[in-house]
Amino acid sequence: FPADTNKIDFITFSSTGNASDFGDLTVVRNSVIGTGNQTRGVFGGGGTPSLQDVIDFVTIASTGNALDFGNLTKAVSFCGSASSPIRGFFLGGKAPSDVSDIEIITIPTTGNAQRFDDLTVGRRIPAGVSSNTRAVVMGGRTPSHSNIIDFFTIATLGDAANFGDLTEEKGNAASASDCIRGVRMGGSNGGSNNTTMDYIAIATQGDAVDFGDLATGQGEGAGCSNAHGGL
């Protein structure tokens, strides 16, 4: 994009059509990451181009500008994210070197993030998916592109553990999930955007399996679904 922005757009899942204006973030920035539950959308980190620790939130059912939620433990961009109905997580990122931090917020309240524990490898731009009990972190850059999949249990503290491997070494991928399955979509390796989609069964461990292909190769995309957070 020619310039960083603070714009928030929204779509209605049940219909097709262009996005509409929702409101504005509190800070103009790039590389922000979003998490949330059925009530709130939460956005953290990013760059302006200086790194940011700002966390904003919106109430999904109504449009309007974002409000201040709190701050991350460090200024960071290019995180991944995951959530349950109660907890939101910011995963890894660049601060400015690649970090392994897992940071946690309580979505229904406001306040600063706290350190949860660590990914198995420090990395930026991982793809996160989750159910209401488990978060899974796929790929990223370490700084080389990675096929590593980690997981951790949302309700308890503890380091992430190995889940399996993606079908390819990819960073900059999009992701989406319901309470059963997580999908990693596209990404890049060496500057070439990719069409591959992988999926994993969140409740089990094992390597990802081919899901199919995107219509076009995409990197640094964003994915979403209307069954997020294990609902």
Short mmCIF file of C-alpha atoms in Angstrom, two decimals:
data_model
loop_
_atom_site.label_atom_id
_atom_site.label_comp_id
_atom_site.label_asym_id
_atom_site.label_seq_id
_atom_site.Cartn_x
_atom_site.Cartn_y
_atom_site.Cartn_z
CA PHE A 1 0.00 0.00 0.00
CA PRO A 2 1.22 3.51 -0.62
CA ALA A 3 0.77 4.48 3.03
CA ASP A 4 -0.12 3.00 6.42
CA THR A 5 -3.74 3.34 7.46
CA ASN A 6 -6.03 3.18 10.51
CA LYS A 7 -9.11 2.05 8.57
CA ILE A 8 -11.30 -0.85 9.74
CA ASP A 9 -13.65 -2.47 7.16
CA PHE A 10 -16.27 -5.15 7.68
CA ILE A 11 -18.19 -7.70 5.64
CA THR A 12 -21.35 -9.72 6.32
CA PHE A 13 -20.57 -13.45 6.07
CA SER A 14 -24.06 -14.44 4.93
CA SER A 15 -23.95 -12.24 1.82
CA THR A 16 -21.46 -11.30 -0.88
CA GLY A 17 -20.44 -7.75 -1.70
CA ASN A 18 -17.83 -5.11 -1.06
CA ALA A 19 -16.51 -4.32 2.43
CA SER A 20 -17.95 -1.31 4.27
CA ASP A 21 -16.30 1.18 6.61
CA PHE A 22 -16.47 0.16 10.28
CA GLY A 23 -14.37 2.92 11.89
CA ASP A 24 -10.72 3.67 12.68
CA LEU A 25 -7.96 2.20 14.82
CA THR A 26 -6.46 4.50 17.46
CA VAL A 27 -3.08 4.53 15.65
CA VAL A 28 -2.17 4.53 11.95
CA ARG A 29 -0.02 1.42 11.41
CA ASN A 30 0.82 -1.59 9.27
CA SER A 31 1.25 -5.31 10.06
CA VAL A 32 -1.31 -5.20 12.88
CA ILE A 33 -2.76 -8.56 14.00
CA GLY A 34 -6.33 -9.26 15.05
CA THR A 35 -7.92 -11.65 17.51
CA GLY A 36 -11.28 -11.70 19.27
CA ASN A 37 -14.39 -13.59 20.34
CA GLN A 38 -18.08 -13.45 19.40
CA THR A 39 -18.43 -9.99 20.96
CA ARG A 40 -15.13 -8.12 20.55
CA GLY A 41 -12.49 -7.69 17.90
CA VAL A 42 -9.02 -6.92 19.30
CA PHE A 43 -6.04 -5.55 17.32
CA GLY A 44 -2.46 -5.39 18.57
CA GLY A 45 1.06 -4.42 17.60
CA GLY A 46 2.18 -3.28 14.17
CA GLY A 47 4.49 -0.63 12.79
CA THR A 48 4.16 3.05 11.87
CA PRO A 49 7.02 2.31 10.75
CA SER A 50 8.29 2.27 14.36
CA LEU A 51 7.13 -0.83 16.25
CA GLN A 52 3.97 -0.50 18.33
CA ASP A 53 2.71 -2.09 21.58
CA VAL A 54 -0.82 -0.63 21.28
CA ILE A 55 -3.87 -2.89 21.67
CA ASP A 56 -7.27 -1.61 20.45
CA PHE A 57 -10.73 -3.18 20.56
CA VAL A 58 -14.13 -2.79 18.91
CA THR A 59 -17.56 -4.19 19.67
CA ILE A 60 -18.35 -6.31 16.62
CA ALA A 61 -22.13 -5.82 16.69
CA SER A 62 -21.87 -2.05 16.24
CA THR A 63 -19.72 0.15 14.03
CA GLY A 64 -17.47 2.87 15.40
CA ASN A 65 -13.88 3.75 16.11
CA ALA A 66 -11.67 1.40 18.12
CA LEU A 67 -10.94 2.13 21.78
CA ASP A 68 -7.77 1.58 23.81
CA PHE A 69 -7.56 -1.91 25.34
CA GLY A 70 -4.03 -1.78 26.82
CA ASN A 71 -0.50 -2.60 25.71
CA LEU A 72 1.56 -5.62 24.70
CA THR A 73 4.58 -6.45 26.87
CA LYS A 74 6.82 -5.22 24.02
CA ALA A 75 6.49 -3.30 20.78
CA VAL A 76 6.17 -5.92 18.03
CA SER A 77 4.88 -6.45 14.48
CA PHE A 78 4.19 -9.46 12.25
CA CYS A 79 2.62 -11.57 15.04
CA GLY A 80 0.26 -14.48 14.67
CA SER A 81 -2.89 -14.76 16.77
CA ALA A 82 -5.33 -17.27 18.27
CA SER A 83 -8.25 -17.09 20.69
CA SER A 84 -10.90 -18.81 22.74
CA PRO A 85 -14.11 -17.06 23.84
CA ILE A 86 -12.18 -15.76 26.88
CA ARG A 87 -8.48 -15.55 26.01
CA GLY A 88 -6.67 -13.94 23.10
CA PHE A 89 -3.04 -14.63 22.15
CA PHE A 90 -0.37 -12.76 20.22
CA LEU A 91 2.16 -15.24 18.84
CA GLY A 92 5.81 -14.54 18.04
CA GLY A 93 6.59 -11.58 15.80
CA LYS A 94 9.41 -9.19 15.06
CA ALA A 95 10.63 -6.94 17.89
CA PRO A 96 12.87 -6.11 15.86
CA SER A 97 14.49 -9.59 15.84
CA ASP A 98 12.24 -12.67 15.67
CA VAL A 99 10.76 -13.56 19.07
CA SER A 100 9.16 -16.69 20.53
CA ASP A 101 6.88 -14.88 23.00
CA ILE A 102 3.27 -15.92 23.52
CA GLU A 103 1.34 -13.01 25.03
CA ILE A 104 -2.15 -13.33 26.53
CA ILE A 105 -5.10 -11.00 27.09
CA THR A 106 -8.53 -11.58 28.61
CA ILE A 107 -10.86 -10.50 25.80
CA PRO A 108 -14.00 -9.54 27.82
CA THR A 109 -11.97 -7.08 29.93
CA THR A 110 -9.40 -4.42 29.14
CA GLY A 111 -5.82 -4.34 30.37
CA ASN A 112 -2.24 -4.96 29.36
CA ALA A 113 -1.10 -8.25 27.86
CA GLN A 114 0.93 -10.67 29.97
CA ARG A 115 3.58 -13.15 28.95
CA PHE A 116 2.11 -16.69 28.62
CA ASP A 117 5.22 -18.66 27.53
CA ASP A 118 7.19 -19.48 24.36
CA LEU A 119 6.81 -21.01 20.93
CA THR A 120 9.28 -23.78 20.08
CA VAL A 121 11.08 -21.39 17.71
CA GLY A 122 11.21 -17.59 17.51
CA ARG A 123 9.45 -16.50 14.32
CA ARG A 124 7.47 -13.81 12.59
CA ILE A 125 4.33 -14.04 10.43
CA PRO A 126 3.09 -17.42 11.73
CA ALA A 127 -0.49 -18.51 10.98
CA GLY A 128 -2.57 -19.18 14.10
CA VAL A 129 -5.79 -21.20 14.51
CA SER A 130 -7.64 -22.40 17.59
CA SER A 131 -10.52 -24.23 19.21
CA ASN A 132 -11.84 -23.35 22.66
CA THR A 133 -9.17 -25.58 24.25
CA ARG A 134 -6.10 -25.56 21.99
CA ALA A 135 -4.14 -23.04 19.89
CA VAL A 136 -2.05 -24.18 16.90
CA VAL A 137 0.70 -22.07 15.31
CA MET A 138 1.71 -22.89 11.72
CA GLY A 139 4.79 -21.91 9.73
CA GLY A 140 6.31 -18.44 9.73
CA ARG A 141 9.84 -17.13 9.20
CA THR A 142 12.75 -17.91 11.53
CA PRO A 143 14.12 -15.91 9.46
CA SER A 144 14.11 -18.72 6.86
CA HIS A 145 10.64 -19.99 5.95
CA SER A 146 9.38 -22.71 8.26
CA ASN A 147 7.09 -25.76 8.14
CA ILE A 148 6.94 -26.06 11.94
CA ILE A 149 3.55 -26.49 13.64
CA ASP A 150 3.32 -25.85 17.41
CA PHE A 151 0.40 -26.16 19.82
CA PHE A 152 -0.44 -25.23 23.39
CA THR A 153 -3.38 -25.64 25.75
CA ILE A 154 -5.26 -22.36 26.12
CA ALA A 155 -6.45 -22.83 29.72
CA THR A 156 -2.99 -23.44 31.23
CA LEU A 157 0.42 -21.80 31.14
CA GLY A 158 3.29 -23.61 29.46
CA ASP A 159 5.58 -23.60 26.45
CA ALA A 160 4.25 -24.65 23.06
CA ALA A 161 5.06 -28.21 21.92
CA ASN A 162 5.59 -29.74 18.49
CA PHE A 163 2.36 -30.61 16.64
CA GLY A 164 3.78 -31.75 13.27
CA ASP A 165 4.81 -30.14 9.96
CA LEU A 166 3.16 -28.27 7.11
CA THR A 167 3.37 -29.77 3.62
CA GLU A 168 5.72 -26.91 2.64
CA GLU A 169 8.01 -24.38 4.27
CA LYS A 170 5.95 -21.20 4.13
CA GLY A 171 5.60 -17.85 5.86
CA ASN A 172 3.25 -14.91 5.25
CA ALA A 173 0.24 -17.26 5.08
CA ALA A 174 -3.40 -16.62 5.96
CA SER A 175 -5.40 -18.95 8.22
CA ALA A 176 -8.95 -19.73 9.31
CA SER A 177 -10.55 -22.30 11.59
CA ASP A 178 -13.61 -23.65 13.30
CA CYS A 179 -13.53 -25.77 16.47
CA ILE A 180 -12.51 -28.88 14.50
CA ARG A 181 -10.19 -27.94 11.64
CA GLY A 182 -7.57 -25.27 10.94
CA VAL A 183 -6.54 -24.27 7.41
CA ARG A 184 -3.31 -22.56 6.31
CA MET A 185 -3.77 -20.67 3.03
CA GLY A 186 -1.12 -19.48 0.59
CA GLY A 187 2.06 -17.82 1.81
CA SER A 188 5.45 -17.31 0.24
CA ASN A 189 8.94 -18.77 0.11
CA GLY A 190 11.74 -16.78 -1.44
CA GLY A 191 9.41 -14.09 -2.77
CA SER A 192 7.10 -16.44 -4.73
CA ASN A 193 3.47 -16.38 -3.54
CA ASN A 194 1.81 -19.76 -3.18
CA THR A 195 -1.66 -21.23 -3.84
CA THR A 196 -1.41 -24.26 -1.54
CA MET A 197 -3.85 -24.81 1.34
CA ASP A 198 -3.08 -27.27 4.16
CA TYR A 199 -5.36 -28.40 6.99
CA ILE A 200 -4.92 -29.94 10.42
CA ALA A 201 -7.32 -31.46 12.94
CA ILE A 202 -6.89 -29.17 15.94
CA ALA A 203 -7.68 -31.79 18.60
CA THR A 204 -4.99 -34.22 17.40
CA GLN A 205 -1.29 -34.03 16.54
CA GLY A 206 0.26 -34.85 13.18
CA ASP A 207 1.45 -33.39 9.90
CA ALA A 208 -0.79 -31.13 7.83
CA VAL A 209 -2.65 -32.58 4.82
CA ASP A 210 -3.30 -30.93 1.46
CA PHE A 211 -6.69 -29.16 1.39
CA GLY A 212 -6.66 -27.76 -2.17
CA ASP A 213 -5.53 -24.54 -3.85
CA LEU A 214 -6.40 -20.87 -3.80
CA ALA A 215 -7.51 -19.31 -7.09
CA THR A 216 -4.33 -17.20 -7.18
CA GLY A 217 -1.01 -17.21 -5.30
CA GLN A 218 -1.20 -14.97 -2.23
CA GLY A 219 1.21 -13.83 0.46
CA GLU A 220 0.56 -11.64 3.52
CA GLY A 221 -3.17 -12.30 3.18
CA ALA A 222 -5.77 -12.53 5.93
CA GLY A 223 -8.28 -15.28 6.61
CA CYS A 224 -11.41 -15.40 8.74
CA SER A 225 -14.47 -17.56 9.36
CA ASN A 226 -17.78 -17.22 11.16
CA ALA A 227 -16.97 -20.13 13.49
CA HIS A 228 -13.87 -18.76 15.20
CA GLY A 229 -12.75 -19.15 18.79
CA GLY A 230 -14.18 -22.64 19.18
CA LEU A 231 -17.78 -21.45 19.11
#
